[in-house]
Amino acid sequence: MSKQTKFLLNEDQMPKFWYNLQADLPKPMPAVLHPGTLQPVGPDDLAPLFPMALIMQEVSQEREIEIPEPVRDVFRLWRPAPLFRAHRLEKALGTPAKIYYKYEGGSPAGSHKPNTAVPQAFYNQEAGIKRLVTETGAGQWGSSLAFAGSLYGLEVEVFQVRVSYDQKPYRRALMETYGARCVASPSHETVYGRSVLAKNPNHPGSLGIAISEAVELAVQREDTKYALGSVLNHVLLHQTIIGQEAMLQMQMANDWPDVVVGCAGGGSNLAGIAFPFIGHGLRGGQKPRIVAVEPAACPTLTRGKYAYDFGDTGHMTPLTKMYTLGSQFTPPGFHAGGLRYHGMAPLVSHCKALGLLEAVAYDQVACFEAGVLFARNEGIVPAPESNHAIKGAIEEAMRCKREGKAETILFCLSGHGHFDMTSYQKYFAGELTDEHYDETELALALASLPNVPETV
Amino acid sequence: MSKQTKFLLNEDQMPKFWYNLQADLPKPMPAVLHPGTLQPVGPDDLAPLFPMALIMQEVSQEREIEIPEPVRDVFRLWRPAPLFRAHRLEKALGTPAKIYYKYEGGSPAGSHKPNTAVPQAFYNQEAGIKRLVTETGAGQWGSSLAFAGSLYGLEVEVFQVRVSYDQKPYRRALMETYGARCVASPSHETVYGRSVLAKNPNHPGSLGIAISEAVELAVQREDTKYALGSVLNHVLLHQTIIGQEAMLQMQMANDWPDVVVGCAGGGSNLAGIAFPFIGHGLRGGQKPRIVAVEPAACPTLTRGKYAYDFGDTGHMTPLTKMYTLGSQFTPPGFHAGGLRYHGMAPLVSHCKALGLLEAVAYDQVACFEAGVLFARNEGIVPAPESNHAIKGAIEEAMRCKREGKAETILFCLSGHGHFDMTSYQKYFAGELTDEHYDETELALALASLPNVPETV
């Protein structure tokens, strides 16, 4: 057996096209609806928010969409990303399973987010846009867009959820290093922010509120657009480069996954690693099981409802059909900030509804335990979000051990945890506990979903 | 002209030998002396501190020393490390120069330090050692040894300079994640630490004091050895893998450096990138200029004396001839903690004395300015130490612009700055100023160097 640890691609092996799963789906996605008319929205409805090139990607049914050369040129700073065989982790677990991980933490911002930040900045610059507004939780997305903006000379303004803004000043400093402006949300800079603060001046903020603030600002100015770091089809599309590279690398390893695991918040890194494998299966190739791992404290896929809902708290977005905990649901303050979103990407949700992927949920202490075991064997200290994928992969490996099966497991290590060391400190101090949402609040949030007739 | 950005080696191209510059020197290094007898120390004198395999590397005159396969196996987690062409930085500077950088921040601890931490842990484990004690400033070395210890089942205890222990809790959390124990120095755990605290209970600590504490503990126990992250010959030897890989990668790029730049604190990353090129030149090959960049606030090579001195403040180490500011000199508290050391590696100092390398010193604000320009063009946010190398490379590139010369510049980007974002925050807030040492203190420290006759 080869002891090879790292499977590297050369720059000229970097994919030239993103893979669009919509081309291979057995059933098309449900339409996106205007909340007032409940009629499907068209490209023009989205034009105040996004440049037309991204809107066209949002609705495209083409299987392959070309990655522009200037985008590939920036990707060369960290892509192709390495695929690792986790020899030491396998040994520590005593599992017959083979574990591979695709590592996305080598990007400048330390996560998979620049994979979409760079093309989004590129298409906006091409369209003559001067300024991008966005939201961020822990700051992985905000720092990635700040990085991309700095390369294309775009102003970037980030509404950061206040609790993260206060607790994670290092991510903010990273955004500022790339030249972005960072504002705590809810803020006084928007009508919606002021309305939230009027009710509760100490509101800790949420992703849903920050999205509302960013959208409000974006629609007001001609030279300004909005950018979203997950959930939307074009964002998921941009992340498919992860899985496309991983497929080439699994071939280099003369192996193929039986299971593909990813953590799921908005759904983009899961889609990135999984969609190319799902599509390969739908076209008749060997299809791995796909496992989405979410936090037990925000269990969108495992406890949510598959229904039409708003993407934001302020109800400025169109309605999309997705697994949701309700747009009024506020997840408890656990440490994987990137997974604290009430909804799940419509395309990931559609796959779940079609039986193309499974979902599990784990509590945060167990996920940190998995992350520390990983760090002590494989060296990389993972982001709290990525710890969920590791936990999922370890559970699969332990199942293989019980069943005596030498299956091949692939997971996406979406980012490093160097900005999240306070969480690890708390874990070691025994101060990290499992967070629980309020069952009554969840029931209320699910009961207040918008009323959309089944026939639509 | 090729637009290739990244020059990658495969695992099987990773060097199998470290390069020992001592084999090619025109004049041997001055002897290491026992401080009492002023007689040269032999391997046995060092045996309480280090395993014999490392002592033999310390004194070896062999050109090539084999890298053990189990060490290479761990290196595969992040090595070979990439070499980048800084196309965007070149464009931003408008220089005809070509700028390359070797990036060592992709290691699990985020810097070049694991290159020596891993073999040091390996040889200690081979020798039956159970515990390693060391010192650390900002924490790059401590976290690297903690990582290496976790892979070999060694206990690791780190004396961290108190000011960093208090100001940089995230690096400490990283050490703890790898399972190490971290103690603020000066501490109550050693005789020397207690003596320092008796005089000043609020002493901020220094690398020299932390070394004394670690050495004191190491010599007391049979199963415990000391580990040093820079300065010593074997540490510099382990870092030569950087330059050896860079030479292969410059060949891939069909190019060769006219100038090689590295930041210099203890001297190990500079030695790592530069020694293979110096040796190549000494053996008749094309020799680049070598530029060591140090902080103006701790200007060992540019303002220090080439003389015998102690490596620590408590005078527990042997005497080595090196550029030194005096072992009683306490550098001011600038942000490149890894460059706050009173001495310079004896082998680097010897090269300086032989005219094989040059040195320059820059103030910290100018270095941060260079680092931010780099981040906004190349994406990677550099460690404050690495900002010195960037500043040096930019100065060379601007000289090329003035002189209209298309020279090739190579520098070592020794680590990322994700643990150093408070420094960047201060820089952007305008709170970062250039620190200055006390001229009187420096004069006194230089005047109190040990008295070693020239004839020794």
Coordinates of N, CA and C in Angstrom, one line a residue, chain B residues 128-298:
Chain B
G128 N 14.9 7.7 23.7 CA 14.1 7.2 24.8 C 13.7 8.4 25.8
I129 N 13.8 9.6 25.3 CA 13.4 10.8 26.1 C 11.9 10.8 26.1
K130 N 11.4 11.2 27.3 CA 9.9 11.3 27.5 C 9.4 12.7 27.4
R131 N 10.3 13.7 27.7 CA 9.7 15.1 27.9 C 10.7 16.1 27.3
L132 N 10.2 17.1 26.6 CA 11.0 18.2 26.1 C 10.6 19.5 26.7
V133 N 11.6 20.3 27.1 CA 11.4 21.6 27.7 C 11.9 22.6 26.7
T134 N 11.2 23.7 26.5 CA 11.8 24.8 25.7 C 11.2 26.1 26.1
E135 N 11.7 27.2 25.4 CA 11.2 28.5 25.6 C 10.5 29.0 24.3
T136 N 9.7 30.0 24.5 CA 9.1 30.6 23.3 C 8.8 32.1 23.6
G137 N 8.8 32.9 22.5 CA 8.5 34.3 22.6 C 7.0 34.4 22.2
A138 N 6.8 34.8 21.0 CA 5.4 35.0 20.5 C 4.7 33.6 20.5
G139 N 5.4 32.5 20.4 CA 4.8 31.2 20.5 C 4.9 30.4 19.2
Q140 N 5.6 30.9 18.2 CA 5.7 30.1 16.9 C 6.5 28.9 17.2
W141 N 7.6 29.0 17.9 CA 8.4 27.9 18.2 C 7.7 26.9 19.2
G142 N 7.1 27.5 20.2 CA 6.5 26.6 21.2 C 5.4 25.8 20.6
S143 N 4.6 26.4 19.7 CA 3.5 25.7 19.1 C 4.0 24.6 18.1
S144 N 5.1 24.9 17.5 CA 5.7 23.9 16.6 C 6.2 22.7 17.3
L145 N 6.9 23.0 18.5 CA 7.4 21.8 19.2 C 6.2 21.0 19.8
A146 N 5.2 21.8 20.3 CA 4.0 21.1 20.8 C 3.4 20.2 19.7
F147 N 3.3 20.7 18.5 CA 2.8 19.9 17.4 C 3.6 18.6 17.2
A148 N 5.0 18.8 17.1 CA 5.9 17.7 16.9 C 5.8 16.7 18.0
G149 N 5.7 17.2 19.3 CA 5.6 16.3 20.4 C 4.4 15.4 20.4
S150 N 3.3 16.0 19.9 CA 2.0 15.3 19.9 C 2.1 14.1 18.9
L151 N 2.9 14.3 17.8 CA 3.0 13.2 16.9 C 3.9 12.0 17.4
Y152 N 4.8 12.4 18.3 CA 5.7 11.3 18.8 C 5.5 10.9 20.3
G153 N 4.3 11.4 20.8 CA 4.0 11.0 22.2 C 4.9 11.5 23.2
L154 N 5.5 12.7 23.0 CA 6.4 13.3 24.0 C 5.6 14.4 24.7
E155 N 5.9 14.4 26.1 CA 5.4 15.6 26.8 C 6.2 16.8 26.4
V156 N 5.5 18.0 26.3 CA 6.2 19.2 25.9 C 5.8 20.3 26.9
E157 N 6.9 20.9 27.5 CA 6.6 22.0 28.4 C 7.3 23.3 27.9
V158 N 6.6 24.3 27.8 CA 7.0 25.6 27.2 C 7.1 26.7 28.1
F159 N 8.2 27.3 28.3 CA 8.3 28.6 29.1 C 8.1 29.7 28.1
Q160 N 7.0 30.4 28.2 CA 6.7 31.5 27.3 C 6.9 32.8 28.0
V161 N 7.6 33.7 27.3 CA 7.9 35.1 27.8 C 6.6 35.7 28.2
R162 N 6.6 36.2 29.5 CA 5.3 36.5 30.1 C 4.5 37.5 29.3
V163 N 5.2 38.5 28.8 CA 4.4 39.6 28.0 C 3.7 39.0 26.9
S164 N 4.3 38.0 26.2 CA 3.5 37.3 25.1 C 2.5 36.3 25.7
Y165 N 2.8 35.7 26.8 CA 1.8 34.8 27.4 C 0.5 35.5 27.7
D166 N 0.7 36.8 28.2 CA -0.5 37.6 28.5 C -1.2 38.1 27.3
Q167 N -0.3 38.6 26.3 CA -0.9 39.3 25.2 C -1.3 38.4 24.1
K168 N -0.8 37.2 24.0 CA -1.1 36.3 22.8 C -1.7 35.0 23.3
P169 N -2.9 35.0 23.9 CA -3.5 33.8 24.5 C -3.8 32.8 23.4
Y170 N -3.9 33.2 22.1 CA -4.3 32.3 21.1 C -3.2 31.3 20.7
R171 N -1.9 31.8 20.7 CA -0.8 30.9 20.5 C -0.7 29.9 21.6
R172 N -1.0 30.3 22.8 CA -1.0 29.4 24.0 C -2.1 28.4 23.8
A173 N -3.3 28.8 23.4 CA -4.3 27.8 23.1 C -3.9 26.8 22.0
L174 N -3.1 27.3 21.1 CA -2.7 26.3 20.0 C -1.7 25.3 20.6
M175 N -0.8 25.7 21.5 CA 0.1 24.8 22.2 C -0.7 23.8 23.0
E176 N -1.8 24.3 23.7 CA -2.6 23.4 24.5 C -3.4 22.4 23.6
T177 N -3.8 22.9 22.4 CA -4.5 22.0 21.5 C -3.7 20.8 21.1
Y178 N -2.4 21.1 21.0 CA -1.4 20.0 20.7 C -1.0 19.2 21.9
G179 N -1.6 19.6 23.1 CA -1.3 18.8 24.3 C -0.1 19.3 25.1
A180 N 0.5 20.4 24.8 CA 1.6 20.9 25.6 C 1.2 21.7 26.8
R181 N 2.1 21.8 27.8 CA 1.9 22.7 28.9 C 2.7 24.0 28.8
C182 N 2.0 25.1 29.1 CA 2.6 26.4 28.8 C 2.7 27.1 30.1
V183 N 3.9 27.7 30.4 CA 4.1 28.4 31.7 C 4.7 29.8 31.4
A184 N 4.2 30.8 32.1 CA 4.7 32.1 31.9 C 6.0 32.3 32.5
S185 N 7.0 32.9 31.8 CA 8.3 33.0 32.3 C 8.7 34.5 32.4
P186 N 9.3 34.9 33.5 CA 9.9 34.2 34.6 C 8.8 33.5 35.5
S187 N 9.1 32.3 36.0 CA 8.1 31.5 36.7 C 8.7 31.1 38.1
H188 N 7.8 30.5 38.9 CA 8.2 30.0 40.2 C 8.7 28.6 40.1
E189 N 8.8 28.0 38.9 CA 9.1 26.6 38.7 C 10.6 26.3 38.7
T190 N 11.4 27.4 38.6 CA 12.9 27.2 38.5 C 13.6 28.1 39.5
V191 N 14.8 27.8 39.9 CA 15.6 28.6 40.8 C 15.8 30.0 40.1
Y192 N 16.2 29.9 38.8 CA 16.5 31.1 38.1 C 15.3 32.0 38.0
G193 N 14.2 31.4 37.7 CA 12.9 32.2 37.5 C 12.5 32.9 38.9
R194 N 12.7 32.1 40.0 CA 12.4 32.7 41.3 C 13.3 33.9 41.6
S195 N 14.6 33.7 41.2 CA 15.6 34.8 41.5 C 15.2 36.1 40.7
V196 N 14.7 35.9 39.5 CA 14.3 37.1 38.7 C 13.1 37.7 39.3
L197 N 12.1 36.9 39.7 CA 10.9 37.4 40.3 C 11.1 38.1 41.6
A198 N 12.1 37.6 42.4 CA 12.4 38.2 43.7 C 12.8 39.6 43.5
K199 N 13.6 39.9 42.4 CA 14.0 41.3 42.1 C 12.9 42.1 41.5
N200 N 12.0 41.5 40.7 CA 11.0 42.2 40.1 C 9.8 41.3 39.8
P201 N 8.8 41.3 40.7 CA 7.7 40.4 40.6 C 6.9 40.6 39.4
N202 N 7.0 41.7 38.7 CA 6.2 42.0 37.5 C 7.1 42.0 36.3
H203 N 8.2 41.2 36.3 CA 9.1 41.2 35.2 C 8.4 40.7 33.9
P204 N 8.5 41.4 32.8 CA 7.8 41.0 31.6 C 8.4 39.8 30.9
G205 N 9.6 39.4 31.4 CA 10.3 38.2 30.8 C 11.0 38.6 29.5
S206 N 11.9 37.6 29.1 CA 12.6 37.8 27.8 C 13.0 36.4 27.3
L207 N 13.4 36.3 26.1 CA 13.8 35.0 25.6 C 15.0 34.4 26.4
G208 N 15.9 35.3 26.7 CA 17.1 34.9 27.4 C 16.8 34.3 28.8
I209 N 15.8 34.9 29.5 CA 15.4 34.3 30.8 C 14.7 33.0 30.6
A210 N 13.8 32.9 29.6 CA 13.0 31.7 29.4 C 13.9 30.5 29.0
I211 N 15.0 30.8 28.2 CA 16.0 29.8 27.9 C 16.6 29.3 29.2
S212 N 17.0 30.2 30.1 CA 17.7 29.8 31.3 C 16.7 28.9 32.1
E213 N 15.5 29.2 32.2 CA 14.5 28.4 32.9 C 14.4 27.0 32.3
A214 N 14.3 26.9 31.0 CA 14.1 25.6 30.3 C 15.3 24.8 30.5
V215 N 16.5 25.4 30.3 CA 17.8 24.6 30.5 C 17.9 24.1 31.9
E216 N 17.6 24.9 32.9 CA 17.6 24.5 34.3 C 16.8 23.2 34.5
L217 N 15.6 23.2 34.0 CA 14.7 22.1 34.2 C 15.2 20.8 33.4
A218 N 15.7 21.1 32.2 CA 16.1 19.9 31.4 C 17.3 19.2 32.0
V219 N 18.3 19.9 32.6 CA 19.4 19.2 33.1 C 19.1 18.4 34.4
Q220 N 18.0 18.7 35.0 CA 17.7 18.0 36.3 C 17.1 16.6 36.1
R221 N 16.5 16.3 35.0 CA 15.9 15.0 34.9 C 16.4 14.2 33.7
E222 N 16.7 12.9 34.0 CA 17.2 11.9 33.0 C 16.3 11.8 31.8
D223 N 15.0 11.9 32.0 CA 14.1 11.6 30.9 C 13.7 12.9 30.1
T224 N 14.3 14.0 30.5 CA 14.0 15.3 29.9 C 15.1 15.9 29.2
K225 N 14.9 16.5 28.0 CA 15.9 17.2 27.3 C 15.4 18.6 26.9
Y226 N 16.3 19.4 26.5 CA 16.0 20.8 26.1 C 15.9 20.8 24.5
A227 N 15.1 21.7 24.0 CA 15.0 21.9 22.6 C 15.1 23.4 22.3
L228 N 15.8 23.8 21.3 CA 16.0 25.2 20.9 C 15.5 25.4 19.5
G229 N 14.8 26.5 19.2 CA 14.1 26.7 18.0 C 14.9 27.5 16.9
S230 N 16.1 27.9 17.3 CA 16.9 28.7 16.3 C 18.4 28.6 16.8
V231 N 19.2 29.4 16.3 CA 20.6 29.7 16.7 C 21.6 28.6 16.5
L232 N 21.3 27.4 17.0 CA 22.3 26.3 16.9 C 22.4 25.7 15.5
N233 N 23.6 25.1 15.3 CA 23.9 24.6 14.0 C 22.9 23.6 13.5
H234 N 22.5 22.7 14.4 CA 21.6 21.6 13.9 C 20.2 22.2 13.6
V235 N 19.8 23.3 14.2 CA 18.6 23.9 13.9 C 18.6 24.5 12.5
L236 N 19.7 25.2 12.3 CA 19.9 25.8 11.0 C 20.0 24.7 9.9
L237 N 20.7 23.7 10.2 CA 20.8 22.5 9.3 C 19.4 22.1 8.9
H238 N 18.5 21.9 9.8 CA 17.2 21.3 9.5 C 16.4 22.3 8.6
Q239 N 16.7 23.6 8.7 CA 16.0 24.6 7.9 C 16.5 24.6 6.5
T240 N 17.6 24.0 6.2 CA 18.1 24.1 4.8 C 17.2 23.4 3.8
I241 N 16.3 22.6 4.3 CA 15.3 22.0 3.3 C 14.6 23.1 2.6
I242 N 14.4 24.3 3.2 CA 13.7 25.4 2.6 C 14.5 25.8 1.3
G243 N 15.8 26.1 1.5 CA 16.6 26.6 0.3 C 16.8 25.5 -0.7
Q244 N 16.9 24.2 -0.3 CA 17.1 23.1 -1.2 C 15.9 23.0 -2.1
E245 N 14.7 23.0 -1.5 CA 13.5 23.0 -2.3 C 13.5 24.2 -3.3
A246 N 13.8 25.4 -2.7 CA 13.7 26.6 -3.5 C 14.7 26.6 -4.7
M247 N 15.8 25.9 -4.6 CA 16.8 25.8 -5.7 C 16.1 24.9 -6.8
L248 N 15.5 23.8 -6.4 CA 14.8 23.0 -7.4 C 13.7 23.8 -8.1
Q249 N 13.0 24.6 -7.3 CA 11.8 25.4 -7.8 C 12.3 26.5 -8.7
M250 N 13.4 27.2 -8.4 CA 14.0 28.2 -9.3 C 14.4 27.6 -10.6
Q251 N 14.9 26.3 -10.6 CA 15.2 25.6 -11.8 C 13.9 25.4 -12.6
M252 N 12.8 25.0 -11.9 CA 11.5 24.8 -12.6 C 11.1 26.1 -13.3
A253 N 11.4 27.2 -12.7 CA 11.0 28.5 -13.2 C 12.0 29.0 -14.2
N254 N 13.0 28.2 -14.5 CA 14.1 28.6 -15.5 C 14.6 30.0 -15.1
D255 N 14.9 30.1 -13.8 CA 15.4 31.4 -13.3 C 16.4 31.1 -12.1
W256 N 17.0 32.1 -11.6 CA 18.0 31.9 -10.5 C 18.1 33.3 -9.8
P257 N 18.1 33.3 -8.5 CA 18.1 34.6 -7.8 C 19.4 35.4 -7.9
D258 N 19.3 36.7 -8.1 CA 20.4 37.6 -7.9 C 20.6 38.0 -6.5
V259 N 19.5 38.0 -5.8 CA 19.4 38.4 -4.3 C 18.5 37.4 -3.6
V260 N 19.0 37.0 -2.4 CA 18.1 36.1 -1.6 C 17.9 36.9 -0.3
V261 N 16.7 37.1 0.2 CA 16.4 37.9 1.3 C 15.7 37.1 2.4
G262 N 16.1 37.2 3.7 CA 15.4 36.6 4.8 C 15.4 37.5 6.0
C263 N 14.3 37.4 6.8 CA 14.4 38.1 8.1 C 15.3 37.3 9.0
A264 N 15.9 38.0 10.0 CA 16.9 37.4 10.9 C 16.6 37.8 12.3
G265 N 16.3 36.8 13.1 CA 16.1 37.0 14.6 C 17.2 36.1 15.2
G266 N 17.0 34.8 15.4 CA 18.0 33.9 15.7 C 18.8 33.5 14.5
G267 N 18.2 33.6 13.4 CA 18.9 33.3 12.1 C 18.5 32.0 11.4
S268 N 17.5 31.3 11.9 CA 17.3 30.0 11.3 C 16.5 30.0 9.9
N269 N 15.6 30.9 9.8 CA 14.9 30.9 8.5 C 15.7 31.5 7.4
L270 N 16.6 32.5 7.8 CA 17.5 33.1 6.9 C 18.5 32.0 6.4
A271 N 19.0 31.3 7.4 CA 20.0 30.2 7.0 C 19.3 29.2 6.1
G272 N 18.0 28.9 6.5 CA 17.3 27.9 5.7 C 17.2 28.2 4.2
I273 N 16.8 29.5 3.9 CA 16.7 29.8 2.5 C 18.0 30.1 1.9
A274 N 19.0 30.6 2.7 CA 20.3 31.1 2.1 C 21.4 30.1 2.0
F275 N 21.6 29.3 3.0 CA 22.8 28.4 3.0 C 23.0 27.6 1.8
P276 N 21.9 26.9 1.3 CA 22.1 26.1 0.1 C 22.6 27.0 -1.1
F277 N 22.2 28.2 -1.2 CA 22.6 29.1 -2.3 C 24.1 29.5 -2.0
I278 N 24.4 29.8 -0.8 CA 25.8 30.2 -0.4 C 26.7 29.0 -0.8
G279 N 26.3 27.8 -0.4 CA 27.2 26.7 -0.6 C 27.4 26.4 -2.1
H280 N 26.3 26.6 -2.9 CA 26.3 26.4 -4.3 C 27.3 27.4 -4.9
G281 N 27.3 28.6 -4.4 CA 28.3 29.6 -4.8 C 29.7 29.3 -4.4
L282 N 29.9 28.8 -3.2 CA 31.2 28.4 -2.7 C 31.8 27.3 -3.5
R283 N 30.9 26.4 -4.1 CA 31.4 25.3 -4.9 C 31.5 25.7 -6.3
G284 N 31.4 27.0 -6.6 CA 31.7 27.4 -8.0 C 30.4 27.8 -8.8
G285 N 29.3 27.6 -8.2 CA 28.0 27.9 -8.9 C 27.7 29.4 -8.8
Q286 N 26.6 29.8 -9.5 CA 26.2 31.2 -9.5 C 25.8 31.7 -8.1
K287 N 26.4 32.7 -7.5 CA 26.2 33.0 -6.1 C 25.3 34.3 -6.0
P288 N 24.1 34.2 -5.5 CA 23.4 35.4 -5.2 C 23.9 36.2 -4.1
R289 N 23.6 37.5 -4.0 CA 23.8 38.3 -2.8 C 22.8 37.8 -1.8
I290 N 23.2 37.8 -0.5 CA 22.3 37.3 0.6 C 22.1 38.5 1.5
V291 N 20.8 38.9 1.7 CA 20.5 40.0 2.6 C 19.7 39.6 3.8
A292 N 20.3 39.8 5.0 CA 19.6 39.5 6.2 C 18.9 40.8 6.6
V293 N 17.6 40.7 7.0 CA 16.8 41.9 7.4 C 16.5 41.7 8.9
E294 N 16.9 42.7 9.6 CA 16.6 42.6 11.1 C 15.8 43.9 11.5
P295 N 15.2 43.8 12.7 CA 14.5 45.0 13.2 C 15.5 46.0 13.7
A296 N 15.2 47.3 13.4 CA 16.0 48.4 13.8 C 16.1 48.4 15.4
A297 N 15.0 47.9 16.0 CA 15.0 47.9 17.5 C 15.8 46.8 18.1
C298 N 16.3 45.9 17.3 CA 17.2 44.8 17.9 C 18.2 44.4 16.8

